[in-house]
């Protein structure tokens, strides 16, 4: 009965972060037969993904609904499509791919695994009609992933990939436009391009004509079942001076955010980058760097290179004191990052801005974010009430009240517990002396304040 399925989904929605629920569960259909739940998924990829990542959660809810079994039904077997028309690569539009951007050299962590999986799937299976929109700040791997798709496809002999920046697109378009051949520009892309990789779409801000042309092109590519990957610094709706027609088309795609790498991923990246240069860094150096440098991947890369250069110049082995000198040199203050990290993680997870958090707004989700932040600062960083009141510019008594209210709620509200638990795991990865395996014990938290 689909009513039960709707309830089932409702329960999942309570337990999962909204974005995750939206991406993976909101559109799924399900049916209950006896004590078995059948979930219809669009493809093999989704099935594997759900099984790998959400099995426990699904089983937990299954239990709650007194169901015993689950089966995934794949609604469409996507067959690897055959290319019938031989391609003549004489007049390729676009840039060459840099061979250094491969999937093998891309370190996957929580911050980017969704983006990685989707890009990998596109390169491997070439599913039809995807519109993927990768967004996030500088240096988080948008170009790396996009080019990895291109490299992978080219290496398999598939050459109908167009790789352009938004600026290139504008230039090409202008060139054809000037010689009165806009129609042949359109034709060319429509006929020759199977996968369009278009980077830095935010560049088109204020360039109305190009935006319209792109919106038009996008429609015709997607109509033909072609796949498009865009990269951008921001979400479509956050782009300034963008035509609504283009914005709404972009928004209808699969929007995937690339986040700053978490602690575990930073360690992996540091090790990997050093290894590429023939170095094996000592354990404590990797730990130390990963804890101190919390920015984008480019920063990690340059720290590793800086360290190697330092060691070569000074003819000293790479050790902790060398790493400390480096950190000192790039001007990072030790330990100053943890409060920021907690603030950043809570804001990201609950989808609010830093300004909201420190505002006096009484909106439900903002109040909750504030309470969670205060709770974490107190419990895991042992920040004094005085420090916390100063940070939030609130009275001592208000902070105490917030902590009490929050703890009471935490003990009553199961879905809040699950959220806090999830957040705690995110945060604990970044804190010293707390392995990511630490299980968050809710009973313990009662005694903490
Ligand atoms: P963006 O396009 O998002 O600004 P890039 O893709 O240019 O970022 O990445 C910046 C640098 O960091 C590149 O050298 C890239 O290889 C590297 N990089 C980014 N993410 C990863 C990752 N997950 N693993 C390994 N290297 C990465
Ligand atoms: Mg880039």
Short mmCIF file of C-alpha atoms and ligand atoms in Angstrom, two decimals:
data_model
loop_
_atom_site.label_atom_id
_atom_site.label_comp_id
_atom_site.label_asym_id
_atom_site.label_seq_id
_atom_site.Cartn_x
_atom_site.Cartn_y
_atom_site.Cartn_z
CA UNK A 1 0.00 0.00 0.00
CA UNK A 2 1.48 3.29 -1.01
CA UNK A 3 0.13 5.09 2.05
CA UNK A 4 2.43 3.08 4.26
CA UNK A 5 5.24 3.85 1.87
CA UNK A 6 4.54 7.55 2.20
CA UNK A 7 4.71 7.18 5.97
CA UNK A 8 7.88 5.20 5.63
CA UNK A 9 9.39 7.96 3.56
CA UNK A 10 8.17 10.52 6.06
CA UNK A 11 10.10 8.71 8.73
CA UNK A 12 13.26 8.62 6.61
CA UNK A 13 12.87 12.29 6.02
CA UNK A 14 12.86 12.94 9.76
CA UNK A 15 16.00 10.94 10.23
CA UNK A 16 18.07 12.27 7.35
CA UNK A 17 19.49 15.64 6.49
CA UNK A 18 17.03 17.28 4.13
CA UNK A 19 19.39 17.48 1.18
CA UNK A 20 20.24 13.80 1.38
CA UNK A 21 16.62 12.83 1.64
CA UNK A 22 15.82 14.95 -1.39
CA UNK A 23 18.55 13.54 -3.57
CA UNK A 24 18.09 9.88 -2.75
CA UNK A 25 14.65 9.20 -1.40
CA UNK A 26 12.07 11.83 -2.21
CA UNK A 27 11.21 10.58 -5.68
CA UNK A 28 11.43 6.84 -5.02
CA UNK A 29 8.36 4.68 -5.30
CA UNK A 30 7.72 1.85 -2.94
CA UNK A 31 5.23 -0.85 -2.20
CA UNK A 32 4.62 -3.17 0.69
CA UNK A 33 3.83 -6.82 0.08
CA UNK A 34 3.20 -8.78 3.26
CA UNK A 35 6.18 -8.04 5.41
CA UNK A 36 8.37 -7.06 2.52
CA UNK A 37 9.15 -3.61 1.25
CA UNK A 38 9.85 -3.19 -2.42
CA UNK A 39 11.59 0.00 -3.45
CA UNK A 40 11.74 0.92 -7.06
CA UNK A 41 15.01 2.60 -8.00
CA UNK A 42 15.88 4.13 -11.35
CA UNK A 43 19.16 2.31 -11.84
CA UNK A 44 21.80 -0.03 -10.50
CA UNK A 45 23.87 2.89 -9.29
CA UNK A 46 21.13 4.14 -6.99
CA UNK A 47 20.54 0.66 -5.64
CA UNK A 48 24.21 0.18 -4.77
CA UNK A 49 24.44 3.60 -3.31
CA UNK A 50 21.46 3.11 -1.03
CA UNK A 51 22.67 -0.29 0.04
CA UNK A 52 26.14 0.93 0.80
CA UNK A 53 25.22 4.10 2.60
CA UNK A 54 21.76 3.85 4.05
CA UNK A 55 21.20 0.20 4.73
CA UNK A 56 21.28 0.47 8.50
CA UNK A 57 18.95 3.38 8.52
CA UNK A 58 16.51 1.68 6.18
CA UNK A 59 16.56 -1.42 8.34
CA UNK A 60 15.96 0.63 11.44
CA UNK A 61 12.83 2.09 9.90
CA UNK A 62 11.87 -1.29 8.50
CA UNK A 63 11.87 -2.56 12.08
CA UNK A 64 9.78 0.32 13.28
CA UNK A 65 7.21 -0.56 10.63
CA UNK A 66 7.34 -4.24 11.58
CA UNK A 67 8.59 -5.21 8.16
CA UNK A 68 11.18 -7.88 7.63
CA UNK A 69 12.62 -7.69 4.16
CA UNK A 70 13.58 -5.25 1.52
CA UNK A 71 14.01 -5.62 -2.20
CA UNK A 72 15.23 -3.11 -4.73
CA UNK A 73 13.56 -3.18 -8.08
CA UNK A 74 15.48 -1.55 -10.88
CA UNK A 75 13.02 0.17 -13.14
CA UNK A 76 15.24 0.72 -16.11
CA UNK A 77 18.16 -1.37 -17.18
CA UNK A 78 20.34 1.24 -18.83
CA UNK A 79 22.36 -0.40 -21.48
CA UNK A 80 25.69 1.02 -22.47
CA UNK A 81 24.79 2.89 -25.56
CA UNK A 82 26.44 2.06 -28.84
CA UNK A 83 27.82 4.80 -30.96
CA UNK A 84 26.70 4.19 -34.47
CA UNK A 85 27.93 7.23 -36.27
CA UNK A 86 31.69 7.23 -36.73
CA UNK A 87 33.03 10.44 -35.40
CA UNK A 88 35.34 12.65 -37.31
CA UNK A 89 37.37 14.59 -34.80
CA UNK A 90 38.69 17.14 -37.25
CA UNK A 91 37.05 20.18 -35.85
CA UNK A 92 36.90 19.83 -32.12
CA UNK A 93 35.62 22.79 -30.19
CA UNK A 94 37.12 23.37 -26.82
CA UNK A 95 40.08 22.71 -24.61
CA UNK A 96 42.35 19.77 -24.18
CA UNK A 97 42.28 17.83 -20.97
CA UNK A 98 45.26 17.84 -18.70
CA UNK A 99 46.41 14.26 -18.12
CA UNK A 100 47.03 14.94 -14.45
CA UNK A 101 43.34 15.06 -13.71
CA UNK A 102 42.27 11.47 -13.33
CA UNK A 103 39.81 9.63 -11.10
CA UNK A 104 42.70 7.62 -9.65
CA UNK A 105 44.33 10.77 -8.40
CA UNK A 106 41.17 12.17 -6.95
CA UNK A 107 40.88 11.49 -3.25
CA UNK A 108 37.35 10.69 -2.26
CA UNK A 109 35.93 11.67 1.10
CA UNK A 110 32.62 12.71 2.57
CA UNK A 111 33.11 16.20 1.20
CA UNK A 112 33.11 15.09 -2.42
CA UNK A 113 31.94 11.50 -2.69
CA UNK A 114 28.60 12.32 -4.21
CA UNK A 115 30.22 14.47 -6.89
CA UNK A 116 32.82 11.81 -7.50
CA UNK A 117 30.29 9.00 -7.82
CA UNK A 118 28.10 10.87 -10.23
CA UNK A 119 31.03 11.97 -12.41
CA UNK A 120 32.49 8.51 -12.36
CA UNK A 121 29.19 7.04 -13.39
CA UNK A 122 28.90 9.50 -16.25
CA UNK A 123 32.34 8.57 -17.52
CA UNK A 124 31.76 4.84 -17.16
CA UNK A 125 28.22 4.36 -18.29
CA UNK A 126 27.42 7.50 -20.17
CA UNK A 127 23.87 7.67 -18.92
CA UNK A 128 21.59 9.77 -21.06
CA UNK A 129 20.16 13.15 -20.44
CA UNK A 130 21.89 14.08 -17.21
CA UNK A 131 22.28 17.68 -16.19
CA UNK A 132 24.84 17.87 -13.42
CA UNK A 133 25.78 21.08 -11.70
CA UNK A 134 28.91 20.98 -9.53
CA UNK A 135 29.32 23.97 -7.31
CA UNK A 136 31.52 25.10 -4.49
CA UNK A 137 34.31 27.43 -3.65
CA UNK A 138 37.77 27.58 -5.30
CA UNK A 139 40.17 24.69 -5.18
CA UNK A 140 37.77 21.94 -4.19
CA UNK A 141 38.11 19.74 -7.25
CA UNK A 142 35.49 20.92 -9.72
CA UNK A 143 37.96 21.16 -12.56
CA UNK A 144 39.70 17.99 -11.51
CA UNK A 145 36.49 15.96 -11.62
CA UNK A 146 35.24 17.52 -14.83
CA UNK A 147 38.48 16.85 -16.62
CA UNK A 148 38.64 13.35 -15.18
CA UNK A 149 35.35 12.67 -16.94
CA UNK A 150 36.86 13.96 -20.18
CA UNK A 151 40.11 12.05 -19.79
CA UNK A 152 38.33 8.86 -18.99
CA UNK A 153 36.03 9.12 -22.00
CA UNK A 154 38.82 10.06 -24.38
CA UNK A 155 40.95 7.17 -23.16
CA UNK A 156 38.15 4.84 -24.12
CA UNK A 157 38.04 6.30 -27.59
CA UNK A 158 34.97 8.38 -27.01
CA UNK A 159 35.75 11.74 -28.44
CA UNK A 160 32.49 13.55 -28.59
CA UNK A 161 33.23 15.50 -25.48
CA UNK A 162 33.28 19.26 -25.51
CA UNK A 163 35.21 20.92 -22.77
CA UNK A 164 34.82 24.69 -22.46
CA UNK A 165 34.86 27.39 -19.89
CA UNK A 166 31.94 29.79 -19.99
CA UNK A 167 34.38 32.36 -21.31
CA UNK A 168 35.39 30.04 -24.17
CA UNK A 169 31.75 29.51 -24.94
CA UNK A 170 31.20 33.22 -25.19
CA UNK A 171 34.27 33.67 -27.40
CA UNK A 172 33.33 30.89 -29.80
CA UNK A 173 29.83 32.14 -29.99
CA UNK A 174 31.00 35.67 -30.75
CA UNK A 175 33.34 34.42 -33.44
CA UNK A 176 30.57 32.58 -35.24
CA UNK A 177 28.17 35.40 -34.63
CA UNK A 178 30.49 37.93 -36.21
CA UNK A 179 30.85 35.92 -39.34
CA UNK A 180 27.09 35.50 -39.44
CA UNK A 181 27.30 31.80 -38.79
CA UNK A 182 25.60 31.45 -35.44
CA UNK A 183 23.36 28.76 -36.82
CA UNK A 184 26.32 26.61 -37.75
CA UNK A 185 27.75 27.05 -34.26
CA UNK A 186 24.49 25.73 -32.87
CA UNK A 187 24.37 22.91 -35.38
CA UNK A 188 27.92 21.94 -34.64
CA UNK A 189 27.38 21.57 -30.94
CA UNK A 190 24.02 19.90 -31.40
CA UNK A 191 25.35 17.37 -33.85
CA UNK A 192 28.84 16.69 -32.68
CA UNK A 193 28.74 16.97 -28.95
CA UNK A 194 27.51 14.06 -26.84
CA UNK A 195 28.76 15.34 -23.53
CA UNK A 196 29.23 19.00 -22.80
CA UNK A 197 31.50 20.03 -19.95
CA UNK A 198 31.10 23.72 -19.29
CA UNK A 199 33.08 25.30 -16.51
CA UNK A 200 32.70 28.44 -14.47
CA UNK A 201 29.22 29.29 -15.46
CA UNK A 202 29.18 32.15 -12.94
CA UNK A 203 31.28 34.04 -15.48
CA UNK A 204 28.17 34.57 -17.59
CA UNK A 205 26.71 36.86 -14.97
CA UNK A 206 25.37 39.95 -16.71
CA UNK A 207 25.94 38.48 -20.17
CA UNK A 208 22.38 38.19 -21.17
CA UNK A 209 22.76 37.28 -24.78
CA UNK A 210 25.14 34.41 -24.07
CA UNK A 211 22.89 33.18 -21.29
CA UNK A 212 19.97 32.98 -23.65
CA UNK A 213 22.00 31.19 -26.25
CA UNK A 214 23.16 28.72 -23.65
CA UNK A 215 19.65 28.13 -22.34
CA UNK A 216 18.54 27.39 -25.86
CA UNK A 217 21.46 25.06 -26.48
CA UNK A 218 20.90 23.31 -23.20
CA UNK A 219 17.32 22.56 -24.12
CA UNK A 220 18.28 21.06 -27.42
CA UNK A 221 21.09 18.96 -25.93
CA UNK A 222 18.93 17.60 -23.16
CA UNK A 223 16.11 16.95 -25.60
CA UNK A 224 18.48 14.74 -27.50
CA UNK A 225 19.36 12.88 -24.32
CA UNK A 226 22.85 14.30 -24.10
CA UNK A 227 24.66 14.89 -20.87
CA UNK A 228 25.90 18.20 -19.56
CA UNK A 229 28.15 18.99 -16.61
CA UNK A 230 28.41 22.55 -15.37
CA UNK A 231 30.71 23.91 -12.74
CA UNK A 232 30.14 27.06 -10.76
CA UNK A 233 31.11 28.87 -7.61
CA UNK A 234 27.52 29.21 -6.54
CA UNK A 235 24.09 27.67 -6.70
CA UNK A 236 22.03 28.75 -9.72
CA UNK A 237 19.68 30.79 -7.56
CA UNK A 238 22.61 32.59 -6.00
CA UNK A 239 24.05 33.74 -9.32
CA UNK A 240 23.67 37.45 -9.80
CA UNK A 241 22.43 38.91 -13.04
CA UNK A 242 21.35 35.62 -14.53
CA UNK A 243 18.27 35.28 -16.67
CA UNK A 244 15.54 33.36 -14.95
CA UNK A 245 15.18 31.11 -17.96
CA UNK A 246 18.73 29.84 -17.56
CA UNK A 247 18.59 29.77 -13.77
CA UNK A 248 15.52 27.61 -13.72
CA UNK A 249 16.98 25.19 -16.25
CA UNK A 250 20.16 24.90 -14.21
CA UNK A 251 18.18 24.43 -11.03
CA UNK A 252 16.41 21.48 -12.52
CA UNK A 253 19.69 19.59 -12.73
CA UNK A 254 21.39 17.47 -10.14
CA UNK A 255 22.99 20.14 -7.95
CA UNK A 256 26.03 18.81 -6.17
CA UNK A 257 28.07 20.77 -3.75
CA UNK A 258 31.77 20.26 -3.18
CA UNK A 259 32.73 20.94 0.40
CA UNK A 260 35.99 21.65 2.13
CA UNK A 261 37.69 18.37 2.85
CA UNK A 262 37.19 16.95 6.33
CA UNK A 263 40.03 15.82 8.52
CA UNK A 264 40.26 12.24 7.28
CA UNK A 265 40.18 13.34 3.67
CA UNK A 266 42.78 16.02 4.28
CA UNK A 267 45.12 13.38 5.65
CA UNK A 268 44.59 11.20 2.61
CA UNK A 269 45.16 14.12 0.25
CA UNK A 270 48.37 15.13 2.01
CA UNK A 271 49.73 11.59 1.85
CA UNK A 272 48.73 11.20 -1.75
CA UNK A 273 50.24 14.48 -2.90
CA UNK A 274 53.51 13.76 -1.11
CA UNK A 275 53.66 10.31 -2.60
CA UNK A 276 53.22 11.77 -6.08
CA UNK A 277 56.46 13.61 -5.44
CA UNK A 278 58.15 10.52 -4.10
CA UNK A 279 57.85 11.31 -0.40
CA UNK A 280 56.43 9.30 2.44
CA UNK A 281 55.57 11.75 5.23
CA UNK A 282 55.82 10.72 8.87
CA UNK A 283 52.51 10.02 10.55
CA UNK A 284 52.68 12.95 12.98
CA UNK A 285 53.47 15.37 10.18
CA UNK A 286 50.40 14.30 8.23
CA UNK A 287 48.23 14.57 11.33
CA UNK A 288 49.63 17.94 12.19
CA UNK A 289 49.23 19.45 8.73
CA UNK A 290 45.73 18.07 8.35
CA UNK A 291 44.69 19.61 11.62
CA UNK A 292 46.19 22.99 10.92
CA UNK A 293 45.21 23.49 7.29
CA UNK A 294 41.49 23.45 6.91
CA UNK A 295 41.03 25.27 3.67
CA UNK A 296 40.70 23.99 0.14
CA UNK A 297 42.72 21.28 -1.55
CA UNK A 298 44.96 23.73 -3.33
CA UNK A 299 46.17 24.98 0.06
CA UNK A 300 46.96 21.44 1.13
CA UNK A 301 48.83 20.87 -2.09
CA UNK A 302 50.93 23.95 -1.68
CA UNK A 303 51.70 23.09 1.94
CA UNK A 304 53.01 19.71 0.88
CA UNK A 305 55.10 21.27 -1.86
CA UNK A 306 56.32 23.93 0.57
CA UNK A 307 57.39 21.28 3.02
CA UNK A 308 59.24 19.29 0.41
CA UNK A 309 60.99 22.41 -0.86
CA UNK A 310 61.94 23.41 2.66
CA UNK A 311 63.40 20.02 3.40
CA UNK A 312 65.39 19.98 0.15
CA UNK A 313 66.76 23.48 0.63
CA UNK A 314 67.70 22.98 4.26
CA UNK A 315 68.88 19.43 3.59
CA UNK A 316 66.87 18.31 6.58
CA UNK A 317 64.48 15.38 6.81
CA UNK A 318 60.78 16.17 6.90
CA UNK A 319 59.73 16.13 10.53
CA UNK A 320 57.30 17.81 12.88
CA UNK A 321 59.44 20.82 13.61
CA UNK A 322 59.89 21.51 9.92
CA UNK A 323 56.11 21.26 9.52
CA UNK A 324 55.60 23.67 12.43
CA UNK A 325 57.91 26.18 10.83
CA UNK A 326 55.93 25.94 7.64
CA UNK A 327 52.59 26.47 9.37
CA UNK A 328 54.06 29.39 11.22
CA UNK A 329 55.29 30.81 7.95
CA UNK A 330 51.92 30.60 6.22
CA UNK A 331 50.46 32.35 9.22
CA UNK A 332 48.06 29.80 10.66
CA UNK A 333 47.51 30.12 14.40
CA UNK A 334 47.57 26.72 16.06
CA UNK A 335 44.29 25.52 17.55
CA UNK A 336 42.37 28.62 16.46
CA UNK A 337 40.51 26.54 14.01
CA UNK A 338 38.37 24.34 16.15
CA UNK A 339 35.73 26.86 17.13
CA UNK A 340 35.51 27.93 13.50
CA UNK A 341 35.26 24.34 12.40
CA UNK A 342 32.32 23.68 14.70
CA UNK A 343 30.55 26.84 13.59
CA UNK A 344 31.17 26.04 9.96
CA UNK A 345 30.02 22.43 10.25
CA UNK A 346 26.82 23.29 12.09
CA UNK A 347 25.97 26.06 9.62
CA UNK A 348 26.63 23.87 6.63
CA UNK A 349 24.65 20.98 8.00
CA UNK A 350 21.62 23.07 8.96
CA UNK A 351 21.80 25.24 5.89
CA UNK A 352 22.12 28.59 7.60
CA UNK A 353 24.73 31.32 7.30
CA UNK A 354 27.22 32.44 9.87
CA UNK A 355 25.44 35.78 10.10
CA UNK A 356 22.20 33.96 10.94
CA UNK A 357 23.92 32.04 13.68
CA UNK A 358 25.15 35.17 15.41
CA UNK A 359 22.02 37.15 14.75
CA UNK A 360 19.21 37.64 17.23
CA UNK A 361 16.73 35.86 15.02
CA UNK A 362 14.25 33.61 16.79
CA UNK A 363 13.51 31.46 13.76
CA UNK A 364 13.26 27.81 14.71
CA UNK A 365 16.17 26.44 12.73
CA UNK A 366 18.42 29.34 13.66
CA UNK A 367 17.72 28.98 17.36
CA UNK A 368 18.37 25.28 17.07
CA UNK A 369 21.67 25.82 15.24
CA UNK A 370 22.73 28.25 17.93
CA UNK A 371 21.89 25.76 20.65
CA UNK A 372 23.76 22.96 18.94
CA UNK A 373 26.82 25.14 18.45
CA UNK A 374 26.84 26.25 22.07
CA UNK A 375 26.37 22.68 23.21
CA UNK A 376 29.29 21.42 21.12
CA UNK A 377 31.58 24.26 22.15
CA UNK A 378 30.88 23.52 25.78
CA UNK A 379 30.94 19.76 25.61
CA UNK A 380 33.73 19.02 23.17
CA UNK A 381 35.99 22.03 23.36
CA UNK A 382 35.35 22.68 27.06
CA UNK A 383 34.89 26.34 26.34
CA UNK A 384 34.01 28.36 29.41
CA UNK A 385 30.58 29.93 29.72
CA UNK A 386 32.35 33.25 29.71
CA UNK A 387 34.01 32.57 26.35
CA UNK A 388 30.74 31.37 24.88
CA UNK A 389 28.79 34.37 26.11
CA UNK A 390 31.43 36.64 24.65
CA UNK A 391 31.35 34.85 21.30
CA UNK A 392 27.58 35.06 21.04
CA UNK A 393 27.29 38.44 22.74
CA UNK A 394 24.70 37.04 25.13
CA UNK A 395 24.27 37.01 28.87
CA UNK A 396 25.74 34.20 30.88
CA UNK A 397 22.28 33.14 32.00
CA UNK A 398 21.03 33.01 28.41
CA UNK A 399 23.80 30.59 27.51
CA UNK A 400 22.98 28.36 30.48
CA UNK A 401 19.32 28.47 29.58
CA UNK A 402 20.13 27.49 26.00
CA UNK A 403 22.19 24.52 27.06
CA UNK A 404 19.52 23.29 29.48
CA UNK A 405 16.71 23.64 26.97
CA UNK A 406 18.71 21.88 24.35
CA UNK A 407 19.65 18.98 26.57
CA UNK A 408 16.07 18.46 27.58
CA UNK A 409 15.00 18.39 24.00
CA UNK A 410 17.78 16.05 23.06
CA UNK A 411 16.54 13.53 25.55
CA UNK A 412 13.02 13.60 24.20
CA UNK A 413 13.42 14.06 20.49
CA UNK A 414 14.63 11.00 18.60
CA UNK A 415 15.09 12.70 15.26
CA UNK A 416 17.09 15.47 16.86
CA UNK A 417 19.28 12.85 18.48
CA UNK A 418 20.00 11.28 15.13
CA UNK A 419 20.92 14.65 13.66
CA UNK A 420 23.16 15.60 16.53
CA UNK A 421 24.74 12.19 16.40
CA UNK A 422 25.52 12.64 12.72
CA UNK A 423 26.93 16.10 13.32
CA UNK A 424 29.01 14.87 16.19
CA UNK A 425 30.62 12.27 13.99
CA UNK A 426 31.45 14.95 11.43
CA UNK A 427 32.99 17.11 14.09
CA UNK A 428 34.80 14.42 16.01
CA UNK A 429 36.88 13.61 12.94
CA UNK A 430 38.46 17.00 13.23
CA UNK A 431 39.13 17.04 16.94
CA UNK A 432 42.39 15.78 18.41
CA UNK A 433 42.37 12.64 20.52
CA UNK A 434 39.01 11.51 19.34
CA UNK A 435 39.00 8.82 16.75
CA UNK A 436 36.17 8.87 14.28
CA UNK A 437 35.03 5.53 15.66
CA UNK A 438 34.02 7.10 18.95
CA UNK A 439 30.36 6.37 19.39
CA UNK A 440 28.33 9.20 20.67
CA UNK A 441 26.73 8.15 23.88
CA UNK A 442 23.66 10.16 24.59
CA UNK A 443 23.32 9.12 28.19
CA UNK A 444 26.78 10.34 28.79
CA UNK A 445 25.94 13.74 27.46
CA UNK A 446 23.52 14.33 30.31
CA UNK A 447 26.31 14.49 32.82
CA UNK A 448 28.54 16.72 30.86
CA UNK A 449 27.50 20.12 32.04
P1 LIG B 1 38.27 24.02 -8.57
O1 LIG B 1 38.07 23.80 -10.02
O2 LIG B 1 37.13 23.52 -7.74
O3 LIG B 1 38.63 25.42 -8.22
P2 LIG B 1 40.51 22.24 -8.93
O4 LIG B 1 39.81 21.07 -9.51
O5 LIG B 1 41.27 23.11 -9.85
O6 LIG B 1 39.50 23.13 -8.08
O7 LIG B 1 41.45 21.73 -7.74
C1 LIG B 1 42.54 22.47 -7.24
C2 LIG B 1 43.71 21.56 -7.03
O8 LIG B 1 43.42 20.64 -5.99
C3 LIG B 1 44.05 20.72 -8.25
O9 LIG B 1 45.43 20.58 -8.36
C4 LIG B 1 43.40 19.39 -7.97
O10 LIG B 1 44.12 18.32 -8.57
C5 LIG B 1 43.48 19.30 -6.48
N1 LIG B 1 42.36 18.57 -5.90
C6 LIG B 1 41.13 19.03 -5.63
N2 LIG B 1 40.36 18.08 -5.08
C7 LIG B 1 41.14 16.98 -4.99
C8 LIG B 1 40.94 15.67 -4.46
N3 LIG B 1 39.77 15.29 -3.95
N4 LIG B 1 41.98 14.81 -4.54
C9 LIG B 1 43.15 15.17 -5.04
N5 LIG B 1 43.42 16.40 -5.53
C10 LIG B 1 42.43 17.30 -5.51
MG1 LIG B 2 38.20 25.12 -11.63
#
